[in-house]
């Protein structure tokens, strides 16, 4: 495992952007063209609640590698001074964990694994 020097919230910030971009690209490929519709559908998948649900499903599937589980744990233990408007603190930390792991994969160049994770996230997100 690489020595990860970034804190979990910085990784989450990157992971959130990567996930949002991937979801929006997916929605465009499905034929959604209106900006407000894209934003509404993106918000369902990329919300703290949606990300928490996805994380728990993927954890139940034992989807993550040991390396990824380490980053997820860092994300769950992040110091959060505020939370999403419509999420519990626990839900927000779970979302931060998933975003941190995606940020880690992106930042450290694990593009193949990032694609696999994003594909699974989008697959789950389509069912939300």
N, C-alpha and C. Protein backbone atom coordinates (compact mmCIF):
# COMPACT_ATOMS: atom_id res chain seq x y z
N UNK A 1 0.84 -1.18 0.00
CA UNK A 1 0.00 0.00 0.00
C UNK A 1 0.88 1.25 0.00
N UNK A 2 0.49 2.23 -0.78
CA UNK A 2 1.22 3.49 -0.80
C UNK A 2 1.08 4.18 0.55
N UNK A 3 2.04 5.03 0.85
CA UNK A 3 1.93 5.85 2.04
C UNK A 3 1.01 7.01 1.68
N UNK A 4 -0.15 7.03 2.27
CA UNK A 4 -1.15 8.04 1.96
C UNK A 4 -0.94 9.21 2.90
N UNK A 5 -0.57 10.35 2.33
CA UNK A 5 -0.29 11.51 3.17
C UNK A 5 -1.48 12.47 3.27
N UNK A 6 -2.41 12.37 2.36
CA UNK A 6 -3.58 13.25 2.39
C UNK A 6 -4.54 12.81 3.49
N UNK A 7 -5.19 13.78 4.10
CA UNK A 7 -6.18 13.39 5.10
C UNK A 7 -7.46 12.92 4.42
N UNK A 8 -8.30 12.27 5.17
CA UNK A 8 -9.50 11.63 4.62
C UNK A 8 -10.45 12.63 3.99
N UNK A 9 -10.58 13.81 4.57
CA UNK A 9 -11.51 14.78 3.99
C UNK A 9 -11.00 15.33 2.66
N UNK A 10 -9.69 15.45 2.51
CA UNK A 10 -9.14 15.86 1.21
C UNK A 10 -9.37 14.78 0.16
N UNK A 11 -9.17 13.53 0.54
CA UNK A 11 -9.46 12.43 -0.38
C UNK A 11 -10.94 12.40 -0.73
N UNK A 12 -11.79 12.65 0.26
CA UNK A 12 -13.24 12.65 0.03
C UNK A 12 -13.64 13.75 -0.94
N UNK A 13 -13.01 14.90 -0.81
CA UNK A 13 -13.31 16.01 -1.69
C UNK A 13 -13.03 15.62 -3.14
N UNK A 14 -11.91 14.96 -3.36
CA UNK A 14 -11.56 14.49 -4.70
C UNK A 14 -12.51 13.38 -5.15
N UNK A 15 -12.77 12.43 -4.26
CA UNK A 15 -13.65 11.31 -4.58
C UNK A 15 -15.06 11.74 -4.92
N UNK A 16 -15.56 12.76 -4.23
CA UNK A 16 -16.89 13.28 -4.50
C UNK A 16 -16.96 13.83 -5.92
N UNK A 17 -15.93 14.57 -6.32
CA UNK A 17 -15.89 15.14 -7.68
C UNK A 17 -15.82 14.04 -8.74
N UNK A 18 -14.99 13.03 -8.50
CA UNK A 18 -14.83 11.92 -9.45
C UNK A 18 -16.15 11.17 -9.59
N UNK A 19 -16.80 10.89 -8.47
CA UNK A 19 -18.06 10.16 -8.50
C UNK A 19 -19.14 10.97 -9.21
N UNK A 20 -19.26 12.24 -8.89
CA UNK A 20 -20.27 13.08 -9.50
C UNK A 20 -20.08 13.17 -11.01
N UNK A 21 -18.84 13.31 -11.44
CA UNK A 21 -18.56 13.36 -12.88
C UNK A 21 -18.94 12.04 -13.56
N UNK A 22 -18.58 10.92 -12.95
CA UNK A 22 -18.90 9.61 -13.54
C UNK A 22 -20.41 9.39 -13.61
N UNK A 23 -21.12 9.79 -12.58
CA UNK A 23 -22.58 9.63 -12.56
C UNK A 23 -23.23 10.52 -13.61
N UNK A 24 -22.77 11.75 -13.72
CA UNK A 24 -23.34 12.66 -14.72
C UNK A 24 -23.06 12.15 -16.14
N UNK A 25 -21.87 11.64 -16.37
CA UNK A 25 -21.54 11.07 -17.68
C UNK A 25 -22.47 9.89 -17.98
N UNK A 26 -22.71 9.05 -16.99
CA UNK A 26 -23.62 7.91 -17.14
C UNK A 26 -25.03 8.38 -17.47
N UNK A 27 -25.50 9.38 -16.74
CA UNK A 27 -26.86 9.89 -16.98
C UNK A 27 -26.99 10.48 -18.38
N UNK A 28 -25.97 11.17 -18.84
CA UNK A 28 -25.98 11.68 -20.21
C UNK A 28 -26.05 10.55 -21.22
N UNK A 29 -25.34 9.45 -20.94
CA UNK A 29 -25.35 8.31 -21.86
C UNK A 29 -26.72 7.65 -21.92
N UNK A 30 -27.51 7.83 -20.85
CA UNK A 30 -28.87 7.28 -20.83
C UNK A 30 -29.86 8.20 -21.55
N UNK A 31 -29.41 9.38 -21.97
CA UNK A 31 -30.26 10.27 -22.73
C UNK A 31 -30.81 11.46 -21.96
N UNK A 32 -30.44 11.60 -20.71
CA UNK A 32 -30.88 12.77 -19.94
C UNK A 32 -30.09 13.98 -20.41
N UNK A 33 -30.79 15.03 -20.83
CA UNK A 33 -30.11 16.19 -21.39
C UNK A 33 -30.41 17.49 -20.62
N UNK A 34 -31.53 17.56 -19.95
CA UNK A 34 -31.89 18.80 -19.25
C UNK A 34 -31.09 18.91 -17.96
N UNK A 35 -30.49 20.07 -17.76
CA UNK A 35 -29.60 20.28 -16.61
C UNK A 35 -30.29 20.01 -15.28
N UNK A 36 -31.51 20.48 -15.10
CA UNK A 36 -32.18 20.28 -13.81
C UNK A 36 -32.51 18.81 -13.56
N UNK A 37 -32.81 18.05 -14.61
CA UNK A 37 -33.08 16.62 -14.46
C UNK A 37 -31.78 15.89 -14.11
N UNK A 38 -30.70 16.25 -14.80
CA UNK A 38 -29.39 15.66 -14.49
C UNK A 38 -29.02 15.92 -13.03
N UNK A 39 -29.23 17.16 -12.59
CA UNK A 39 -28.88 17.51 -11.21
C UNK A 39 -29.74 16.73 -10.21
N UNK A 40 -31.01 16.61 -10.46
CA UNK A 40 -31.89 15.86 -9.54
C UNK A 40 -31.48 14.40 -9.46
N UNK A 41 -31.26 13.78 -10.59
CA UNK A 41 -30.89 12.36 -10.60
C UNK A 41 -29.49 12.16 -10.01
N UNK A 42 -28.57 13.06 -10.31
CA UNK A 42 -27.23 12.99 -9.74
C UNK A 42 -27.29 13.14 -8.22
N UNK A 43 -28.14 14.02 -7.74
CA UNK A 43 -28.25 14.27 -6.30
C UNK A 43 -28.74 13.04 -5.54
N UNK A 44 -29.59 12.25 -6.15
CA UNK A 44 -30.06 11.03 -5.49
C UNK A 44 -28.91 10.05 -5.28
N UNK A 45 -28.13 9.86 -6.32
CA UNK A 45 -27.03 8.89 -6.26
C UNK A 45 -25.87 9.43 -5.42
N UNK A 46 -25.54 10.69 -5.60
CA UNK A 46 -24.36 11.27 -4.94
C UNK A 46 -24.66 11.89 -3.58
N UNK A 47 -25.86 11.72 -3.08
CA UNK A 47 -26.18 12.24 -1.75
C UNK A 47 -25.50 11.38 -0.68
N UNK A 48 -25.37 11.94 0.51
CA UNK A 48 -24.79 11.17 1.62
C UNK A 48 -25.59 9.90 1.87
N UNK A 49 -26.91 10.02 1.83
CA UNK A 49 -27.76 8.85 2.07
C UNK A 49 -27.53 7.78 0.99
N UNK A 50 -27.48 8.20 -0.28
CA UNK A 50 -27.25 7.25 -1.37
C UNK A 50 -25.89 6.59 -1.26
N UNK A 51 -24.88 7.38 -0.95
CA UNK A 51 -23.53 6.84 -0.84
C UNK A 51 -23.43 5.87 0.34
N UNK A 52 -24.11 6.17 1.43
CA UNK A 52 -24.12 5.28 2.59
C UNK A 52 -24.74 3.93 2.23
N UNK A 53 -25.86 3.98 1.52
CA UNK A 53 -26.52 2.75 1.08
C UNK A 53 -25.58 1.94 0.19
N UNK A 54 -24.94 2.62 -0.76
CA UNK A 54 -24.02 1.93 -1.68
C UNK A 54 -22.86 1.29 -0.93
N UNK A 55 -22.28 2.05 0.01
CA UNK A 55 -21.17 1.52 0.79
C UNK A 55 -21.58 0.26 1.53
N UNK A 56 -22.73 0.28 2.18
CA UNK A 56 -23.17 -0.88 2.95
C UNK A 56 -23.45 -2.08 2.06
N UNK A 57 -24.02 -1.86 0.89
CA UNK A 57 -24.24 -2.96 -0.06
C UNK A 57 -22.90 -3.55 -0.49
N UNK A 58 -21.97 -2.70 -0.84
CA UNK A 58 -20.66 -3.16 -1.30
C UNK A 58 -19.88 -3.85 -0.19
N UNK A 59 -20.03 -3.38 1.05
CA UNK A 59 -19.38 -4.04 2.19
C UNK A 59 -19.98 -5.44 2.38
N UNK A 60 -21.30 -5.55 2.26
CA UNK A 60 -21.95 -6.86 2.39
C UNK A 60 -21.49 -7.83 1.31
N UNK A 61 -21.15 -7.30 0.15
CA UNK A 61 -20.67 -8.12 -0.96
C UNK A 61 -19.17 -8.45 -0.83
N UNK A 62 -18.53 -7.90 0.19
CA UNK A 62 -17.07 -8.02 0.37
C UNK A 62 -16.36 -7.56 -0.91
N UNK A 63 -16.80 -6.43 -1.41
CA UNK A 63 -16.34 -5.87 -2.68
C UNK A 63 -14.93 -5.29 -2.60
N UNK A 64 -14.58 -4.74 -1.46
CA UNK A 64 -13.35 -3.95 -1.34
C UNK A 64 -12.14 -4.80 -0.99
N UNK A 65 -10.98 -4.36 -1.50
CA UNK A 65 -9.71 -4.99 -1.15
C UNK A 65 -9.31 -4.56 0.26
N UNK A 66 -8.33 -5.21 0.82
CA UNK A 66 -7.86 -4.84 2.16
C UNK A 66 -7.31 -3.42 2.15
N UNK A 67 -6.62 -3.05 1.10
CA UNK A 67 -6.08 -1.70 0.96
C UNK A 67 -7.23 -0.67 0.97
N UNK A 68 -8.27 -0.96 0.22
CA UNK A 68 -9.43 -0.06 0.16
C UNK A 68 -10.14 0.01 1.50
N UNK A 69 -10.22 -1.11 2.21
CA UNK A 69 -10.86 -1.12 3.53
C UNK A 69 -10.11 -0.23 4.51
N UNK A 70 -8.79 -0.16 4.37
CA UNK A 70 -7.98 0.72 5.22
C UNK A 70 -8.35 2.18 4.96
N UNK A 71 -8.49 2.54 3.70
CA UNK A 71 -8.88 3.92 3.36
C UNK A 71 -10.31 4.20 3.80
N UNK A 72 -11.19 3.21 3.64
CA UNK A 72 -12.57 3.38 4.11
C UNK A 72 -12.61 3.66 5.62
N UNK A 73 -11.79 2.95 6.36
CA UNK A 73 -11.73 3.15 7.81
C UNK A 73 -11.25 4.56 8.13
N UNK A 74 -10.26 5.05 7.39
CA UNK A 74 -9.80 6.43 7.59
C UNK A 74 -10.93 7.41 7.33
N UNK A 75 -11.69 7.17 6.28
CA UNK A 75 -12.82 8.05 5.95
C UNK A 75 -13.90 8.03 7.02
N UNK A 76 -14.17 6.84 7.56
CA UNK A 76 -15.18 6.72 8.62
C UNK A 76 -14.73 7.41 9.91
N UNK A 77 -13.43 7.53 10.08
CA UNK A 77 -12.89 8.15 11.29
C UNK A 77 -12.52 9.61 11.09
N UNK A 78 -12.91 10.17 9.97
CA UNK A 78 -12.58 11.56 9.67
C UNK A 78 -13.22 12.49 10.70
N UNK A 79 -12.57 13.62 10.91
CA UNK A 79 -13.13 14.64 11.78
C UNK A 79 -13.99 15.55 10.91
N UNK A 80 -15.28 15.51 11.16
CA UNK A 80 -16.23 16.28 10.38
C UNK A 80 -16.81 17.36 11.29
N UNK A 81 -16.73 18.60 10.84
CA UNK A 81 -17.24 19.70 11.64
C UNK A 81 -18.66 20.10 11.24
N UNK A 82 -19.10 19.62 10.11
CA UNK A 82 -20.47 19.86 9.68
C UNK A 82 -20.93 18.61 8.97
N UNK A 83 -22.22 18.51 8.75
CA UNK A 83 -22.75 17.34 8.05
C UNK A 83 -23.74 17.79 6.99
N UNK A 84 -24.11 16.85 6.15
CA UNK A 84 -25.11 17.14 5.14
C UNK A 84 -26.42 17.53 5.81
N UNK A 85 -27.19 18.34 5.13
CA UNK A 85 -28.44 18.84 5.70
C UNK A 85 -29.43 17.72 6.02
N UNK A 86 -29.46 16.71 5.18
CA UNK A 86 -30.48 15.66 5.31
C UNK A 86 -29.88 14.30 5.63
N UNK A 87 -28.83 14.28 6.44
CA UNK A 87 -28.17 13.01 6.77
C UNK A 87 -27.77 13.00 8.24
N UNK A 88 -27.76 11.81 8.80
CA UNK A 88 -27.25 11.67 10.16
C UNK A 88 -25.73 11.73 10.13
N UNK A 89 -25.13 11.90 11.27
CA UNK A 89 -23.68 11.95 11.37
C UNK A 89 -23.06 10.65 10.87
N UNK A 90 -23.66 9.51 11.25
CA UNK A 90 -23.17 8.19 10.83
C UNK A 90 -23.25 8.05 9.31
N UNK A 91 -24.37 8.45 8.74
CA UNK A 91 -24.56 8.38 7.29
C UNK A 91 -23.52 9.24 6.58
N UNK A 92 -23.29 10.43 7.10
CA UNK A 92 -22.32 11.33 6.50
C UNK A 92 -20.90 10.76 6.56
N UNK A 93 -20.56 10.12 7.66
CA UNK A 93 -19.24 9.50 7.76
C UNK A 93 -19.09 8.32 6.81
N UNK A 94 -20.17 7.56 6.61
CA UNK A 94 -20.12 6.45 5.65
C UNK A 94 -19.93 6.99 4.23
N UNK A 95 -20.62 8.09 3.91
CA UNK A 95 -20.45 8.71 2.60
C UNK A 95 -19.01 9.23 2.44
N UNK A 96 -18.48 9.83 3.49
CA UNK A 96 -17.11 10.32 3.47
C UNK A 96 -16.13 9.18 3.25
N UNK A 97 -16.41 8.03 3.85
CA UNK A 97 -15.56 6.86 3.67
C UNK A 97 -15.51 6.44 2.20
N UNK A 98 -16.68 6.33 1.58
CA UNK A 98 -16.74 5.93 0.17
C UNK A 98 -16.04 6.95 -0.71
N UNK A 99 -16.30 8.22 -0.47
CA UNK A 99 -15.66 9.27 -1.26
C UNK A 99 -14.14 9.25 -1.07
N UNK A 100 -13.69 9.02 0.16
CA UNK A 100 -12.25 8.95 0.44
C UNK A 100 -11.58 7.84 -0.35
N UNK A 101 -12.24 6.70 -0.38
CA UNK A 101 -11.68 5.56 -1.10
C UNK A 101 -11.59 5.86 -2.60
N UNK A 102 -12.62 6.49 -3.16
CA UNK A 102 -12.59 6.86 -4.57
C UNK A 102 -11.50 7.91 -4.84
N UNK A 103 -11.37 8.86 -3.93
CA UNK A 103 -10.32 9.87 -4.06
C UNK A 103 -8.94 9.25 -4.03
N UNK A 104 -8.77 8.28 -3.15
CA UNK A 104 -7.49 7.55 -3.06
C UNK A 104 -7.18 6.84 -4.38
N UNK A 105 -8.16 6.11 -4.92
CA UNK A 105 -7.94 5.38 -6.17
C UNK A 105 -7.58 6.34 -7.30
N UNK A 106 -8.27 7.46 -7.35
CA UNK A 106 -7.99 8.45 -8.39
C UNK A 106 -6.61 9.07 -8.22
N UNK A 107 -6.34 9.55 -7.03
CA UNK A 107 -5.10 10.28 -6.77
C UNK A 107 -3.85 9.42 -6.93
N UNK A 108 -3.96 8.15 -6.57
CA UNK A 108 -2.80 7.27 -6.63
C UNK A 108 -2.75 6.43 -7.91
N UNK A 109 -3.58 6.78 -8.89
CA UNK A 109 -3.46 6.19 -10.22
C UNK A 109 -4.00 4.78 -10.41
N UNK A 110 -4.91 4.35 -9.57
CA UNK A 110 -5.51 3.02 -9.70
C UNK A 110 -6.75 3.10 -10.60
N UNK A 111 -6.53 3.49 -11.85
CA UNK A 111 -7.64 3.78 -12.75
C UNK A 111 -8.51 2.56 -13.07
N UNK A 112 -7.90 1.39 -13.23
CA UNK A 112 -8.69 0.19 -13.53
C UNK A 112 -9.63 -0.14 -12.38
N UNK A 113 -9.11 -0.10 -11.17
CA UNK A 113 -9.95 -0.40 -10.00
C UNK A 113 -10.99 0.70 -9.79
N UNK A 114 -10.62 1.94 -10.04
CA UNK A 114 -11.56 3.05 -9.93
C UNK A 114 -12.74 2.83 -10.86
N UNK A 115 -12.47 2.40 -12.09
CA UNK A 115 -13.55 2.14 -13.04
C UNK A 115 -14.46 1.03 -12.55
N UNK A 116 -13.88 -0.03 -12.02
CA UNK A 116 -14.68 -1.14 -11.49
C UNK A 116 -15.58 -0.64 -10.35
N UNK A 117 -15.02 0.14 -9.46
CA UNK A 117 -15.80 0.67 -8.32
C UNK A 117 -16.90 1.60 -8.79
N UNK A 118 -16.57 2.51 -9.71
CA UNK A 118 -17.58 3.44 -10.21
C UNK A 118 -18.69 2.71 -10.98
N UNK A 119 -18.33 1.69 -11.74
CA UNK A 119 -19.35 0.91 -12.45
C UNK A 119 -20.31 0.26 -11.47
N UNK A 120 -19.78 -0.29 -10.37
CA UNK A 120 -20.64 -0.92 -9.37
C UNK A 120 -21.49 0.12 -8.65
N UNK A 121 -20.90 1.26 -8.33
CA UNK A 121 -21.65 2.35 -7.69
C UNK A 121 -22.81 2.80 -8.58
N UNK A 122 -22.54 2.97 -9.86
CA UNK A 122 -23.58 3.41 -10.80
C UNK A 122 -24.65 2.35 -10.94
N UNK A 123 -24.24 1.09 -10.96
CA UNK A 123 -25.22 0.00 -11.04
C UNK A 123 -26.15 0.03 -9.82
N UNK A 124 -25.60 0.19 -8.64
CA UNK A 124 -26.42 0.28 -7.43
C UNK A 124 -27.25 1.55 -7.47
N UNK A 125 -26.61 2.66 -7.86
CA UNK A 125 -27.30 3.94 -7.90
C UNK A 125 -28.49 3.95 -8.83
N UNK A 126 -28.42 3.23 -9.93
CA UNK A 126 -29.56 3.16 -10.85
C UNK A 126 -30.78 2.53 -10.21
N UNK A 127 -30.57 1.75 -9.15
CA UNK A 127 -31.70 1.09 -8.49
C UNK A 127 -32.26 1.91 -7.33
N UNK A 128 -31.61 3.03 -7.00
CA UNK A 128 -32.09 3.86 -5.88
C UNK A 128 -33.30 4.68 -6.29
